[in-house]
Short mmCIF file of C-alpha atoms in Angstrom, two decimals:
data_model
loop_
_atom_site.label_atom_id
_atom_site.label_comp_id
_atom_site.label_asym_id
_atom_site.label_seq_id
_atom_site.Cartn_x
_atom_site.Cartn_y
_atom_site.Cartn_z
CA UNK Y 1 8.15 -45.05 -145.82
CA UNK Y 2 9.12 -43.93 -142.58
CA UNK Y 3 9.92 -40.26 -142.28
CA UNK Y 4 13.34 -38.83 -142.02
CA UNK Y 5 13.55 -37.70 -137.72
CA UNK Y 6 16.68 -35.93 -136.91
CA UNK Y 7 17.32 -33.59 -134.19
CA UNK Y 8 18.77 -30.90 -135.80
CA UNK Y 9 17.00 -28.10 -133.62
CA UNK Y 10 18.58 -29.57 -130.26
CA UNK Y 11 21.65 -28.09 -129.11
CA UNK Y 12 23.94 -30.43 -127.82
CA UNK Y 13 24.73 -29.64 -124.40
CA UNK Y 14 26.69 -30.99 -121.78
CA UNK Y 15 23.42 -32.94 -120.09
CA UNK Y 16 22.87 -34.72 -123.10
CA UNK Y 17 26.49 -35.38 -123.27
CA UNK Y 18 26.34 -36.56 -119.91
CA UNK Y 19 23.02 -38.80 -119.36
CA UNK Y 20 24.52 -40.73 -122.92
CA UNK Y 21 28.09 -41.20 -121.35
CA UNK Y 22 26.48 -42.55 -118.06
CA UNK Y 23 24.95 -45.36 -120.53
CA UNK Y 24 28.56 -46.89 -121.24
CA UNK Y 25 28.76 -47.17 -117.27
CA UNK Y 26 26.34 -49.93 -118.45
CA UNK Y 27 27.36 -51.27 -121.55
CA UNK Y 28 31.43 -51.53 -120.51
CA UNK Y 29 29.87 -53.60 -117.07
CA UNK Y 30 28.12 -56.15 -119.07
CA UNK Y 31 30.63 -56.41 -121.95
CA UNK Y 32 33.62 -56.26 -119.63
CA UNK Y 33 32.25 -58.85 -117.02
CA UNK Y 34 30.52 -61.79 -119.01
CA UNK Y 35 33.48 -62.01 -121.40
CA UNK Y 36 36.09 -61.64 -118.38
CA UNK Y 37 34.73 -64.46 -116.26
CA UNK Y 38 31.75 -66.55 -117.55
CA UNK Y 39 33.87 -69.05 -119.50
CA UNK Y 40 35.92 -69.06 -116.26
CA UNK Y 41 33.30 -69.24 -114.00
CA UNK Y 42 31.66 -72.64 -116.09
CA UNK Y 43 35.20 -74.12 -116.43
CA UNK Y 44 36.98 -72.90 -113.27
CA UNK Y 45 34.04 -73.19 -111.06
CA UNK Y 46 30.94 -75.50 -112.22
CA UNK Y 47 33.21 -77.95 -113.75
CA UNK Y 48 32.13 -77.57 -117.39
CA UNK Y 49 34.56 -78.38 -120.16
CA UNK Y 50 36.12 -75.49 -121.90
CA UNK Y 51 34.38 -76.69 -125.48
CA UNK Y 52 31.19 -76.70 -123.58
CA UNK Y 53 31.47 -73.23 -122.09
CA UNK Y 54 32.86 -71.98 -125.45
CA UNK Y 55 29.14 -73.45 -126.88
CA UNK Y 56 27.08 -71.88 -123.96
CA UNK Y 57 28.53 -68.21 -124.51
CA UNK Y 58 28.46 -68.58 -129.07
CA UNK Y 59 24.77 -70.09 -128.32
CA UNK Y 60 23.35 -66.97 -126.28
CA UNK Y 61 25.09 -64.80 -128.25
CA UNK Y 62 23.77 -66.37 -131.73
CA UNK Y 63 20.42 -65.91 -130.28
CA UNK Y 64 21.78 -62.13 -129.93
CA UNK Y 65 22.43 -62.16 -133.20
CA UNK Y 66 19.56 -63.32 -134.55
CA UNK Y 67 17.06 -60.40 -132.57
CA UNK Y 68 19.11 -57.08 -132.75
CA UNK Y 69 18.03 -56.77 -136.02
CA UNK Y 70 14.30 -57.48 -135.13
CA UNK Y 71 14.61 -55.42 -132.09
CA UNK Y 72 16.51 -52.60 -134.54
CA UNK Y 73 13.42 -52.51 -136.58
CA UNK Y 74 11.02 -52.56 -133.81
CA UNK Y 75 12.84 -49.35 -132.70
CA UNK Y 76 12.29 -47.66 -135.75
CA UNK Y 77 8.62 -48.20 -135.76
CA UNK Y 78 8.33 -47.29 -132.05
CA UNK Y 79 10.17 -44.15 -133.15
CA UNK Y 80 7.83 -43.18 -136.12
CA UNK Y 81 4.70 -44.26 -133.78
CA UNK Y 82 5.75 -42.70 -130.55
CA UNK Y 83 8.62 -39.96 -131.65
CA UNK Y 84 10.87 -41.88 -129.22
CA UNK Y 85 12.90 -45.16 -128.77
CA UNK Y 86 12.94 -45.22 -124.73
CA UNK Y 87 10.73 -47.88 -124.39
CA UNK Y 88 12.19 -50.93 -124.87
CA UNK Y 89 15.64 -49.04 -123.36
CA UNK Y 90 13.54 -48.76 -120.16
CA UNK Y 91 12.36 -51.96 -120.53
CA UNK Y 92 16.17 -53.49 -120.77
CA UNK Y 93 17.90 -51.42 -118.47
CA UNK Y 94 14.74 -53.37 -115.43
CA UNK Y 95 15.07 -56.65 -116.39
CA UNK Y 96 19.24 -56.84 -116.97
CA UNK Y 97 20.28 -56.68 -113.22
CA UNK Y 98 17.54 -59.65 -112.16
CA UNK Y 99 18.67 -61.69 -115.28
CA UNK Y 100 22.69 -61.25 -114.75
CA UNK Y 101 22.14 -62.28 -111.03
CA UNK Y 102 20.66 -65.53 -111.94
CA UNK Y 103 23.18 -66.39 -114.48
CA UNK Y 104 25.85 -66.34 -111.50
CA UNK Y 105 23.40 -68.07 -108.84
CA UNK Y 106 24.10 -71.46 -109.73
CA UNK Y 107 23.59 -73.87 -106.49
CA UNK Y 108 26.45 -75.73 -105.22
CA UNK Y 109 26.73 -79.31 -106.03
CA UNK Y 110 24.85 -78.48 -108.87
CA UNK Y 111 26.07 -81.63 -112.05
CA UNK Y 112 27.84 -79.95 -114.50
CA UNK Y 113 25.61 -80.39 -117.06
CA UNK Y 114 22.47 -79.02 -115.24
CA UNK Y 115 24.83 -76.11 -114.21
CA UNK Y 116 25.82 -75.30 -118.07
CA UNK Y 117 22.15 -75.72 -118.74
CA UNK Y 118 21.11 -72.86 -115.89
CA UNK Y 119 23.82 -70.57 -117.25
CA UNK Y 120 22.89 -70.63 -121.03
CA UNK Y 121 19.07 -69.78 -119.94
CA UNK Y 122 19.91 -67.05 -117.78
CA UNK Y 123 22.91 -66.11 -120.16
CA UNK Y 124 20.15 -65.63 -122.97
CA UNK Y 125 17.67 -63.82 -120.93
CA UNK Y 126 20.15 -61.64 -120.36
CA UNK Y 127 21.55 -60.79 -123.66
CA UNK Y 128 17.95 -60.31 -124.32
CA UNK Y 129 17.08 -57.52 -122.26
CA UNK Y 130 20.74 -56.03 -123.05
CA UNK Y 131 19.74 -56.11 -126.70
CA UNK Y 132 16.71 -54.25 -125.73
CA UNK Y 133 18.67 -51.06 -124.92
CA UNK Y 134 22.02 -51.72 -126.89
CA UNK Y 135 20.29 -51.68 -130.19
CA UNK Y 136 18.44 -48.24 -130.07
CA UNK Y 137 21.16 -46.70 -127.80
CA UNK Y 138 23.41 -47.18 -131.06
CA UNK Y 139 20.85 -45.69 -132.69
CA UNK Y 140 20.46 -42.62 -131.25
CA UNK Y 141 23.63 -40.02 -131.86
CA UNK Y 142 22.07 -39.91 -135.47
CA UNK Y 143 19.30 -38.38 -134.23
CA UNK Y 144 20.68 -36.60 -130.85
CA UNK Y 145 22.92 -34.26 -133.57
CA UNK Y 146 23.55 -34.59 -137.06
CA UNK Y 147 27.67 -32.30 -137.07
CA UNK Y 148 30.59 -34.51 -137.86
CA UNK Y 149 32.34 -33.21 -135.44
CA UNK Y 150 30.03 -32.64 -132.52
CA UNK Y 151 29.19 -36.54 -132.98
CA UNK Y 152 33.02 -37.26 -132.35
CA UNK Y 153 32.29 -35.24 -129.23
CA UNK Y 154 29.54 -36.94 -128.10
CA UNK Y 155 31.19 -40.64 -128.89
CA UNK Y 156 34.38 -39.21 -127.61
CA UNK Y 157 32.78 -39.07 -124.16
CA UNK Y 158 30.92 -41.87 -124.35
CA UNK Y 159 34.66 -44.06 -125.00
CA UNK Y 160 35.77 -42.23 -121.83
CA UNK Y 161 32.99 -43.31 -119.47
CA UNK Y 162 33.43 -46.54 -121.35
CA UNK Y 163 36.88 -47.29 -120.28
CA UNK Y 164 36.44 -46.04 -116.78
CA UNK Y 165 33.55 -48.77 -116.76
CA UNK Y 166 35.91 -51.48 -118.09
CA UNK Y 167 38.65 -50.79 -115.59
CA UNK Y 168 36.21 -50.55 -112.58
CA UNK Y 169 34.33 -53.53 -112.90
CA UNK Y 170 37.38 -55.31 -114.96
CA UNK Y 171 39.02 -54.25 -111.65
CA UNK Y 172 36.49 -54.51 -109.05
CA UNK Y 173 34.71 -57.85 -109.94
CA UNK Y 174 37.98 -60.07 -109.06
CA UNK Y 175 37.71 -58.39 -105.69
CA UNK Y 176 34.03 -58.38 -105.21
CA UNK Y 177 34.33 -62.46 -106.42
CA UNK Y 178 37.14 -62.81 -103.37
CA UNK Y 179 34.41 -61.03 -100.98
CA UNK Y 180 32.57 -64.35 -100.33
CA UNK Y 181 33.15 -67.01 -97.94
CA UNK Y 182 33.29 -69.51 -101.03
CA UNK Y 183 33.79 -68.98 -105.06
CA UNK Y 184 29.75 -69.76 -105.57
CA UNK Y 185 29.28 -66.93 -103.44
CA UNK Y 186 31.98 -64.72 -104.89
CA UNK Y 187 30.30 -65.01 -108.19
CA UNK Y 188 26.70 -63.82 -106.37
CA UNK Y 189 28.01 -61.19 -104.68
CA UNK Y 190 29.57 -59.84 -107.91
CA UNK Y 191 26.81 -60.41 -109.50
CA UNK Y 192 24.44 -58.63 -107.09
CA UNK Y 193 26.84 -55.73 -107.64
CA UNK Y 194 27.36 -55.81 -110.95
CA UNK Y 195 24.05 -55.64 -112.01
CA UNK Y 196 22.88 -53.25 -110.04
CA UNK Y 197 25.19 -50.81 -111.23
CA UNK Y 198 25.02 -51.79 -115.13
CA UNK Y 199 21.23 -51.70 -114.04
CA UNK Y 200 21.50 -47.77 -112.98
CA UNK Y 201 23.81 -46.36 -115.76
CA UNK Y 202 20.94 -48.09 -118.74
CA UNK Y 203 18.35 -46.73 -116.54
CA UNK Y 204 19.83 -42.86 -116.85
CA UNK Y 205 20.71 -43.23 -120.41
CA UNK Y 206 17.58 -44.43 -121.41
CA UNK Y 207 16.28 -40.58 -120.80
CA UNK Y 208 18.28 -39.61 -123.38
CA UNK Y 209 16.35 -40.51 -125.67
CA UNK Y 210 14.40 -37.86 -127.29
CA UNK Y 211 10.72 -37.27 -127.13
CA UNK Y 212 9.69 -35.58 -130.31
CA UNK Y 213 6.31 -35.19 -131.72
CA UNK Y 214 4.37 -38.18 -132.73
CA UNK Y 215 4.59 -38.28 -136.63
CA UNK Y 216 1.66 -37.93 -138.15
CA UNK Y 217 2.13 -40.91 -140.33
CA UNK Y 218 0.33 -44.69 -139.44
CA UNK Y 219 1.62 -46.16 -136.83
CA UNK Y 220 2.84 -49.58 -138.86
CA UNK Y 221 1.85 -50.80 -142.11
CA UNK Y 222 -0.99 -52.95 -143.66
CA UNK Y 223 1.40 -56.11 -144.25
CA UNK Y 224 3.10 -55.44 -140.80
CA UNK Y 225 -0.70 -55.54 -139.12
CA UNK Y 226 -1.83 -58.33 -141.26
CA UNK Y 227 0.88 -61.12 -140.72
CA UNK Y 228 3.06 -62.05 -137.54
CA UNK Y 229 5.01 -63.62 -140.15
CA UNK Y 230 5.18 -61.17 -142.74
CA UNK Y 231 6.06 -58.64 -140.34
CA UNK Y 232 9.12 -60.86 -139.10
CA UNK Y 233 10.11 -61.18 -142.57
CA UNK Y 234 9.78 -57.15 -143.16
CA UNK Y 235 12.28 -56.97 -140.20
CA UNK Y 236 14.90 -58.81 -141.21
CA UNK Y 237 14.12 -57.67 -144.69
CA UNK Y 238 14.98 -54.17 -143.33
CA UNK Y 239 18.69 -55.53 -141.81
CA UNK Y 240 19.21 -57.07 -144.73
CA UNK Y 241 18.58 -53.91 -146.94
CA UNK Y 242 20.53 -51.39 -144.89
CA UNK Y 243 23.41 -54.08 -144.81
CA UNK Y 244 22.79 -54.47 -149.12
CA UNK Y 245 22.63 -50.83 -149.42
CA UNK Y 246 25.32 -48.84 -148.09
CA UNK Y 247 29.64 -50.02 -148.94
CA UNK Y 248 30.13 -47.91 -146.21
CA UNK Y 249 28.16 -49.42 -143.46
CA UNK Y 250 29.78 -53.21 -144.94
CA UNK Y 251 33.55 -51.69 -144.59
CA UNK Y 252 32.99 -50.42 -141.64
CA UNK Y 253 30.82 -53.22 -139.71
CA UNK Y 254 33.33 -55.14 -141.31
CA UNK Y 255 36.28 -53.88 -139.58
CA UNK Y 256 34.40 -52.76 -136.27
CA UNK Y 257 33.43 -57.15 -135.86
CA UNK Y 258 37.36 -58.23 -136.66
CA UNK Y 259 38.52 -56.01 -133.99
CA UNK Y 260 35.82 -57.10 -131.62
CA UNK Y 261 36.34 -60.26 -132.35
CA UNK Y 262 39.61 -59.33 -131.64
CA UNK Y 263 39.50 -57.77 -128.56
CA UNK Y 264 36.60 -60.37 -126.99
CA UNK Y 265 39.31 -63.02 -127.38
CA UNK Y 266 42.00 -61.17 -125.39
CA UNK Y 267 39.24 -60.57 -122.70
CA UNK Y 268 38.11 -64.14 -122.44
CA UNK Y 269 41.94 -64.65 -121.88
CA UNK Y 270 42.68 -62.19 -119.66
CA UNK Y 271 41.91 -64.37 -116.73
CA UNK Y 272 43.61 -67.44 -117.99
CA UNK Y 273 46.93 -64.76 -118.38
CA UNK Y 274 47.15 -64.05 -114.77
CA UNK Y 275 46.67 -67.46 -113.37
CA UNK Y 276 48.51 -69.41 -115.73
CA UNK Y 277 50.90 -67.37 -117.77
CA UNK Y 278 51.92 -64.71 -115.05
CA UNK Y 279 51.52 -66.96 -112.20
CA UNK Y 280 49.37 -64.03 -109.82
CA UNK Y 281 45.48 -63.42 -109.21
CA UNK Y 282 46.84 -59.83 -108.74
CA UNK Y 283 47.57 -59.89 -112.01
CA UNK Y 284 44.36 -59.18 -113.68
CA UNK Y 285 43.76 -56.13 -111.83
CA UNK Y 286 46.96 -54.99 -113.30
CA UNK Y 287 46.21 -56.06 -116.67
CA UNK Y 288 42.92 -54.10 -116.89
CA UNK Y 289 45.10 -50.82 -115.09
CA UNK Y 290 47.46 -51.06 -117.54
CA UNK Y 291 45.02 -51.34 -120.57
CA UNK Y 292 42.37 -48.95 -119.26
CA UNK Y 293 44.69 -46.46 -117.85
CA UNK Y 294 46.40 -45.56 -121.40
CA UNK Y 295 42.45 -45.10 -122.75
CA UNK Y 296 40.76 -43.34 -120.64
CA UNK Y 297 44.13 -40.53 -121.34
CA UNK Y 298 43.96 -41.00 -125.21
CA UNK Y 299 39.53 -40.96 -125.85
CA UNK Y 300 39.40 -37.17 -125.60
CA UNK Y 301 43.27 -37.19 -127.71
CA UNK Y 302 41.98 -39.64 -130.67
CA UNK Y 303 39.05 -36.92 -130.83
CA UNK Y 304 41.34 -34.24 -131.39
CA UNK Y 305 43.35 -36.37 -133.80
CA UNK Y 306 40.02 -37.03 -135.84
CA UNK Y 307 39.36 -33.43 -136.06
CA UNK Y 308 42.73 -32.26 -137.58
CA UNK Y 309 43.10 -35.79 -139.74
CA UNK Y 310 39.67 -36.81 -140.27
CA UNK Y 311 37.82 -39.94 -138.38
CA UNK Y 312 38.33 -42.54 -140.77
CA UNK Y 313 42.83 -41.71 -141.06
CA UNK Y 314 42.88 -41.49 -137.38
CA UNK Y 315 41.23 -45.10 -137.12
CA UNK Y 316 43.36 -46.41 -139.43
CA UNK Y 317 46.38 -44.77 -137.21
CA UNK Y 318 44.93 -46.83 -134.04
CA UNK Y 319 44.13 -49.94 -135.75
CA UNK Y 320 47.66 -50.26 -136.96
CA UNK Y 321 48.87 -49.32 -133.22
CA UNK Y 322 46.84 -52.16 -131.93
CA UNK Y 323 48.23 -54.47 -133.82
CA UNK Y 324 51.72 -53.81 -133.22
CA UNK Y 325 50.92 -54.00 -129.75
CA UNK Y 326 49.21 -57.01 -129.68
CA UNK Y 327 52.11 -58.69 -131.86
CA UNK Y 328 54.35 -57.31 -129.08
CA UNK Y 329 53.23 -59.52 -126.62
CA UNK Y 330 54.17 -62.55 -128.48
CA UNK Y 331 57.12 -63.27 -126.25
CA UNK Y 332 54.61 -63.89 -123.35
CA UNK Y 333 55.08 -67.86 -125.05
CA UNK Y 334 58.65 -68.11 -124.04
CA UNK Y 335 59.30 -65.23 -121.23
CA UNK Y 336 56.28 -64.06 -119.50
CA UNK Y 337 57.13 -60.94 -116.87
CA UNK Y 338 55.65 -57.70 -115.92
CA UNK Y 339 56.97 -56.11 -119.18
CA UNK Y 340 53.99 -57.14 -120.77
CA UNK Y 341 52.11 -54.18 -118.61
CA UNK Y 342 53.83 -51.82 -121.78
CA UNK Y 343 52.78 -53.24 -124.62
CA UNK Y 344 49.07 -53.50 -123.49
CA UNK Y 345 48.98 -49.86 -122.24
CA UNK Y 346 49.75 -49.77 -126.27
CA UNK Y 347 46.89 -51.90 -127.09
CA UNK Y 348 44.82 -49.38 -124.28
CA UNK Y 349 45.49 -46.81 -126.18
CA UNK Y 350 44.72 -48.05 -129.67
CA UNK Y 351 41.15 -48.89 -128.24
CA UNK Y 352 40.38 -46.08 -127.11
CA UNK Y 353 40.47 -44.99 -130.91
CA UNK Y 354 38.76 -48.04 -131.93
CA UNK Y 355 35.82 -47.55 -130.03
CA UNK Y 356 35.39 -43.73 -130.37
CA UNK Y 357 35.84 -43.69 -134.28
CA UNK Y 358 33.73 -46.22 -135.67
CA UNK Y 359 31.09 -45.28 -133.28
CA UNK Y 360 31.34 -41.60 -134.40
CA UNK Y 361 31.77 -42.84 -138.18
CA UNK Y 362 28.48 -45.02 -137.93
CA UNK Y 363 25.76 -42.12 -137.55
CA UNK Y 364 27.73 -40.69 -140.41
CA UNK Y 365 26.92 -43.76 -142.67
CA UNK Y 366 23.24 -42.92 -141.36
CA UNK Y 367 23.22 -39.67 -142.35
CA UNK Y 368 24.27 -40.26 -145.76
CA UNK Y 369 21.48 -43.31 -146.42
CA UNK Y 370 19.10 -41.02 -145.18
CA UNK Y 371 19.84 -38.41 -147.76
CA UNK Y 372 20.38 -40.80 -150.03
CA UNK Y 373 16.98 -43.26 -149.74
CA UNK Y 374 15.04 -40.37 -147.32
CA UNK Y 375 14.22 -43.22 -144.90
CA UNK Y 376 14.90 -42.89 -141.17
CA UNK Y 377 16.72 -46.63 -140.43
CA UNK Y 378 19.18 -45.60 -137.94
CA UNK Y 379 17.25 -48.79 -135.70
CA UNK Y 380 18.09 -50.93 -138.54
CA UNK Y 381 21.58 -49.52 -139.10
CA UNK Y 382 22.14 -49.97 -135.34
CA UNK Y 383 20.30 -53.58 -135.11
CA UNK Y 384 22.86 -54.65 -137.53
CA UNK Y 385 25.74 -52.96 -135.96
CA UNK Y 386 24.79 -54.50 -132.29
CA UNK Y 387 24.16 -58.32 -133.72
CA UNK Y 388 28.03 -57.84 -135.49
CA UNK Y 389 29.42 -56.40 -132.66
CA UNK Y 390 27.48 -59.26 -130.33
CA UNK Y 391 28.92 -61.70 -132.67
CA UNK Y 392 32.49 -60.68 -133.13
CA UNK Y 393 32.73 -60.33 -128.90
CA UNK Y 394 31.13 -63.78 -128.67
CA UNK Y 395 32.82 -65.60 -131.21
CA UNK Y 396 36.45 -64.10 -129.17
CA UNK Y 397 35.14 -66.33 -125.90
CA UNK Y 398 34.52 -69.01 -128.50
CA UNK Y 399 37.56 -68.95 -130.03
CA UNK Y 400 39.36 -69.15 -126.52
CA UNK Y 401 37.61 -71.89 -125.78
CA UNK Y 402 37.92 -74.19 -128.75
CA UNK Y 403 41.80 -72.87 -128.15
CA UNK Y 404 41.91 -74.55 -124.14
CA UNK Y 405 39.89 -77.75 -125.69
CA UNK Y 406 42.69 -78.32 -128.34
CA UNK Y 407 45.47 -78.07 -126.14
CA UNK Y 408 43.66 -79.90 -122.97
CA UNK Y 409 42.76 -77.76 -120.95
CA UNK Y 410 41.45 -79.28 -117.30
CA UNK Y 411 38.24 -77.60 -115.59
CA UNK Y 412 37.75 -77.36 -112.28
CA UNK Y 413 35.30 -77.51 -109.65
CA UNK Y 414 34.60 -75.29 -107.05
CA UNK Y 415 38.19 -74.48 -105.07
CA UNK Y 416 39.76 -77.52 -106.23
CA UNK Y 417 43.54 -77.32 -107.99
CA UNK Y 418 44.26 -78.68 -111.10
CA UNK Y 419 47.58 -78.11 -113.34
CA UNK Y 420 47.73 -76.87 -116.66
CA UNK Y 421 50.19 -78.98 -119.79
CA UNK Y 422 52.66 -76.61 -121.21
CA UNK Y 423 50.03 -76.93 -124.20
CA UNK Y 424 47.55 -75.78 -122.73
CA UNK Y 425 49.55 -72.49 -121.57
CA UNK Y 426 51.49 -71.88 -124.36
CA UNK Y 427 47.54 -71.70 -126.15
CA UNK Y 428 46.43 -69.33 -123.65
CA UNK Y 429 49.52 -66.97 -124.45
CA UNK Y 430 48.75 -67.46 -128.34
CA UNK Y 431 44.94 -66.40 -128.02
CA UNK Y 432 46.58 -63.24 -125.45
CA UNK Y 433 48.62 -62.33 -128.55
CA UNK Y 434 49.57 -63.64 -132.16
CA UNK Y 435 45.58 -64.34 -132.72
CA UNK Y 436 44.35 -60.69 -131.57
CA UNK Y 437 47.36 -59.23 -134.08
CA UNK Y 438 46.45 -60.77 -136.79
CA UNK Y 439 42.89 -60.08 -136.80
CA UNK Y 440 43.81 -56.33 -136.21
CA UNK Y 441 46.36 -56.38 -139.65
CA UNK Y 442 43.06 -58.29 -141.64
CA UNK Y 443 40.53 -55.11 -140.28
CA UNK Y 444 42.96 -52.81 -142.05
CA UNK Y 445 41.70 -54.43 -145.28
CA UNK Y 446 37.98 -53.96 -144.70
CA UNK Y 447 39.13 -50.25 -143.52
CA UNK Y 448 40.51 -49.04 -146.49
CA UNK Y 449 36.94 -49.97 -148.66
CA UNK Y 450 35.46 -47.07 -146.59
CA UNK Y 451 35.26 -44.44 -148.67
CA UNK Y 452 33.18 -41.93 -146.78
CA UNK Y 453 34.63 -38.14 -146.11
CA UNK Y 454 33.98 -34.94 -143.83
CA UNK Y 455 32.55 -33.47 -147.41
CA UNK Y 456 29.78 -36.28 -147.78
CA UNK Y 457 28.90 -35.98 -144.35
CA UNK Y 458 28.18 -32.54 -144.83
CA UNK Y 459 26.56 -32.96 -147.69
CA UNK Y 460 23.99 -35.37 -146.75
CA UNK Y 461 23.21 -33.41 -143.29
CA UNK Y 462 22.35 -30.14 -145.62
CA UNK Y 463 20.17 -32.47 -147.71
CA UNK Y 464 18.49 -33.45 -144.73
CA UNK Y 465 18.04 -29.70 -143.32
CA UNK Y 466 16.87 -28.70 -146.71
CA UNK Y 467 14.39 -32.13 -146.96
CA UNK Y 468 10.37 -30.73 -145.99
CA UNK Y 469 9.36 -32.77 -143.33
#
């Protein structure tokens, strides 16, 4: 049994707040910029098919899948062997800025098949090495403080940072794409730029991370030492048990993958919006403004709303806002404008609450397995959180995609102009819209099986005070 590490001693100050926010600077870069462009960059750019692209991101993103919980376990045993989880962080926030830059350095004239074939290797890698510091990153506000409410504070900060992050390189990367004498070198350029600032902001949260004493307990099991295999099995055994375990964790990862699922889909068709539907490259830039802009305002307010209300209410108040938002921009079928700017400063500020609140509600769920089972498996809790979160973003870009293949969409290569069927736009504006809604309305059912309160919280943290260690 691993033994129960929390961090109840350390105060949380505003440097801890800080170095954990700066992470988000990070992990809004890479999950703002693959979803925004890599489907457009295979279809747009290399000439792929949009069914193929749609198979290229859901591939490299299965393989996601199939490692956080490995890497979640992993974490766990490098915590109870080494007091701390920076390791593979460290190791993930290096290798993420080489690994993004060769996904976009495809050579020109490249066949669109070798060119699919370079991007889902260098797509996996990496995932890979973002896995590597996304998993235990999750992991770690159950053991940076154990309040309800100073968690909220610490997520609530982390949502902020976040959205800046979307908006900048949501923003920024259509410029830094235009920056280049040609669209191959647009996409290396952004690239280069990109990743070296999603590179920093994993490098400084990695340090947050705490370095506590090194447990005096072996550093892995028998089995684990005896069999490659057996340990593999014990690792997935772990997910698996976490996932059995605890209603809460299901209603919650439930709800957290709809939305992301959710949400990846209207960020794969962002894009396709601007060029297509609102006729205007500008229009992107304006998009993200108009959904960032609202969220970065309401982060700090859905805290405050949590703390009068209670986390899981207030999510339920911003799930239901998102989806009337989202259902608002049905019209976008039959009389696209710049009204639509309103209704997804809406949806902007529903996700500010959507991120914040789950993400403060999960180390919750953590605390009260650990009281419950006295193990420490916040690595397993958060392997299983980052694969469904991987997988509800991915399967958005593959949705899109299986969306442009039904209604015919044409790819492109390089600068070349094509034109779109009234299909294939009217599709676009469906994925931008009705699709996103109605995943929103089926989270709400998954939401209301979580049955977790501010009293259990509290009751499970003074089990774990009171628990000899």
């Amino acid at each position: 049994m691993l033994p129960v590490m929390t961090a109840t001693e350390r105060p949380l100050g505003r440097s801890t707040i800080a170095r954990y926010a700066v992470g988000s600077i990070g992990t809004g870069g890479f999950g703002t910029l693959p979803g925004l462009v890599l489907v457009y960059y295979l279809t747009d750019t290399l000439g792929v098919t949009a069914l193929l692209a749609g198979v290229i991101v859901t591939v490299a993103k299965i393989w996601d899948v199939i490692i956080d919980p490995v890497i979640g376990y992993r974490s766990d045993r490098a915590l109870a062997r080494t007091g701390s989880r920076r390791g593979p962080m460290l190791l993930g926030a290096i290798a993420l800025p080489v690994c993004f830059l060769l996904t976009f350095a495809v050579p020109e004239g490249l066949a669109p098949g070798w060119a699919a074939a370079w991007v889902l290797v260098a797509f996996t890698l990496t995932a890979t090495a973002f896995s590597l510091f996304q998993v235990p990153y999750i992991a770690l506000p159950a053991e940076i403080t154990t309040g309800y409410d100073a968690r909220t504070r610490l997520l609530t900060w982390r949502v902020v940072v976040l959205s800046v992050a979307i908006l900048l390189f949501g923003a920024g990367a259509p410029a830094l794409r235009r920056a280049g004498p040609d669209e191959y070198t647009g996409y290396l350029v952004m690239a280069l730029v990109a990743g070296l600032v999603i590179g920093a902001g994993l490098l400084i949260a990695s340090f947050t991370a705490p370095k506590g004493a090194v447990p005096a307990t072996d550093a892995a099991p028998a089995t684990q030492r005896g069999s490659a295999w057996r340990g593999i099995r014990e690792q997935y055994a772990a997910g698996v048990l976490v996932l059995r375990r605890s209603a809460p964790f299901r209603a919650l990862l439930s709800t957290f993958v709809l939305q992301a699922l959710a949400t990846g889909l209207m960020l794969a068709a962002a894009n396709y919006v601007a060029v297509w539907v609102l006729h205007s490259d500008d229009a992107l830039t304006f998009l993200f403004l108009a959904l960032i802009g609202p969220a970065i305002l309401m982060a700090p307010a859905w805290g405050a709303v949590s703390r009068r209300v209670g986390k899981e209410r207030a999510f339920l108040w911003a799930s239901v806002l998102f989806a009337v938002a989202t259902l608002g921009l049905t019209p976008l079928l039959f009389a696209p404008g710049a009204w639509v700017y309103l209704p997804v400063a809406l949806a902007g500020a529903a996700y500010a609450g959507m991120q914040s609140l789950p993400m403060a509600m999960l180390p919750d769920v953590v605390s009260v397995d650990a009281a419950t089972h006295g193990e420490g498996s916040a690595g397993s809790f958060g392997g299983v959180w980052t694969a469904g979160e991987t997988a509800g973003m991915a399967l958005g870009a593959s949705a899109l995609a299986v969306v442009l293949a039904v209604t015919g969409y044409a790819e492109s290569v390089g600068s070349e102009v094509v034109a779109q069927s009234s299909a294939a736009v009217a599709g676009i504006a469906i994925a931008f819209s009705v699709v996103p809604a109605a995943l929103a309305l089926i989270s709400l059912v998954t939401l209301g099986r979580y049955r977790l309160r501010r009293t259990d919280i509290d009751r499970a943290v003074q089990a774990q005070e009171e628990t000899p260690r």
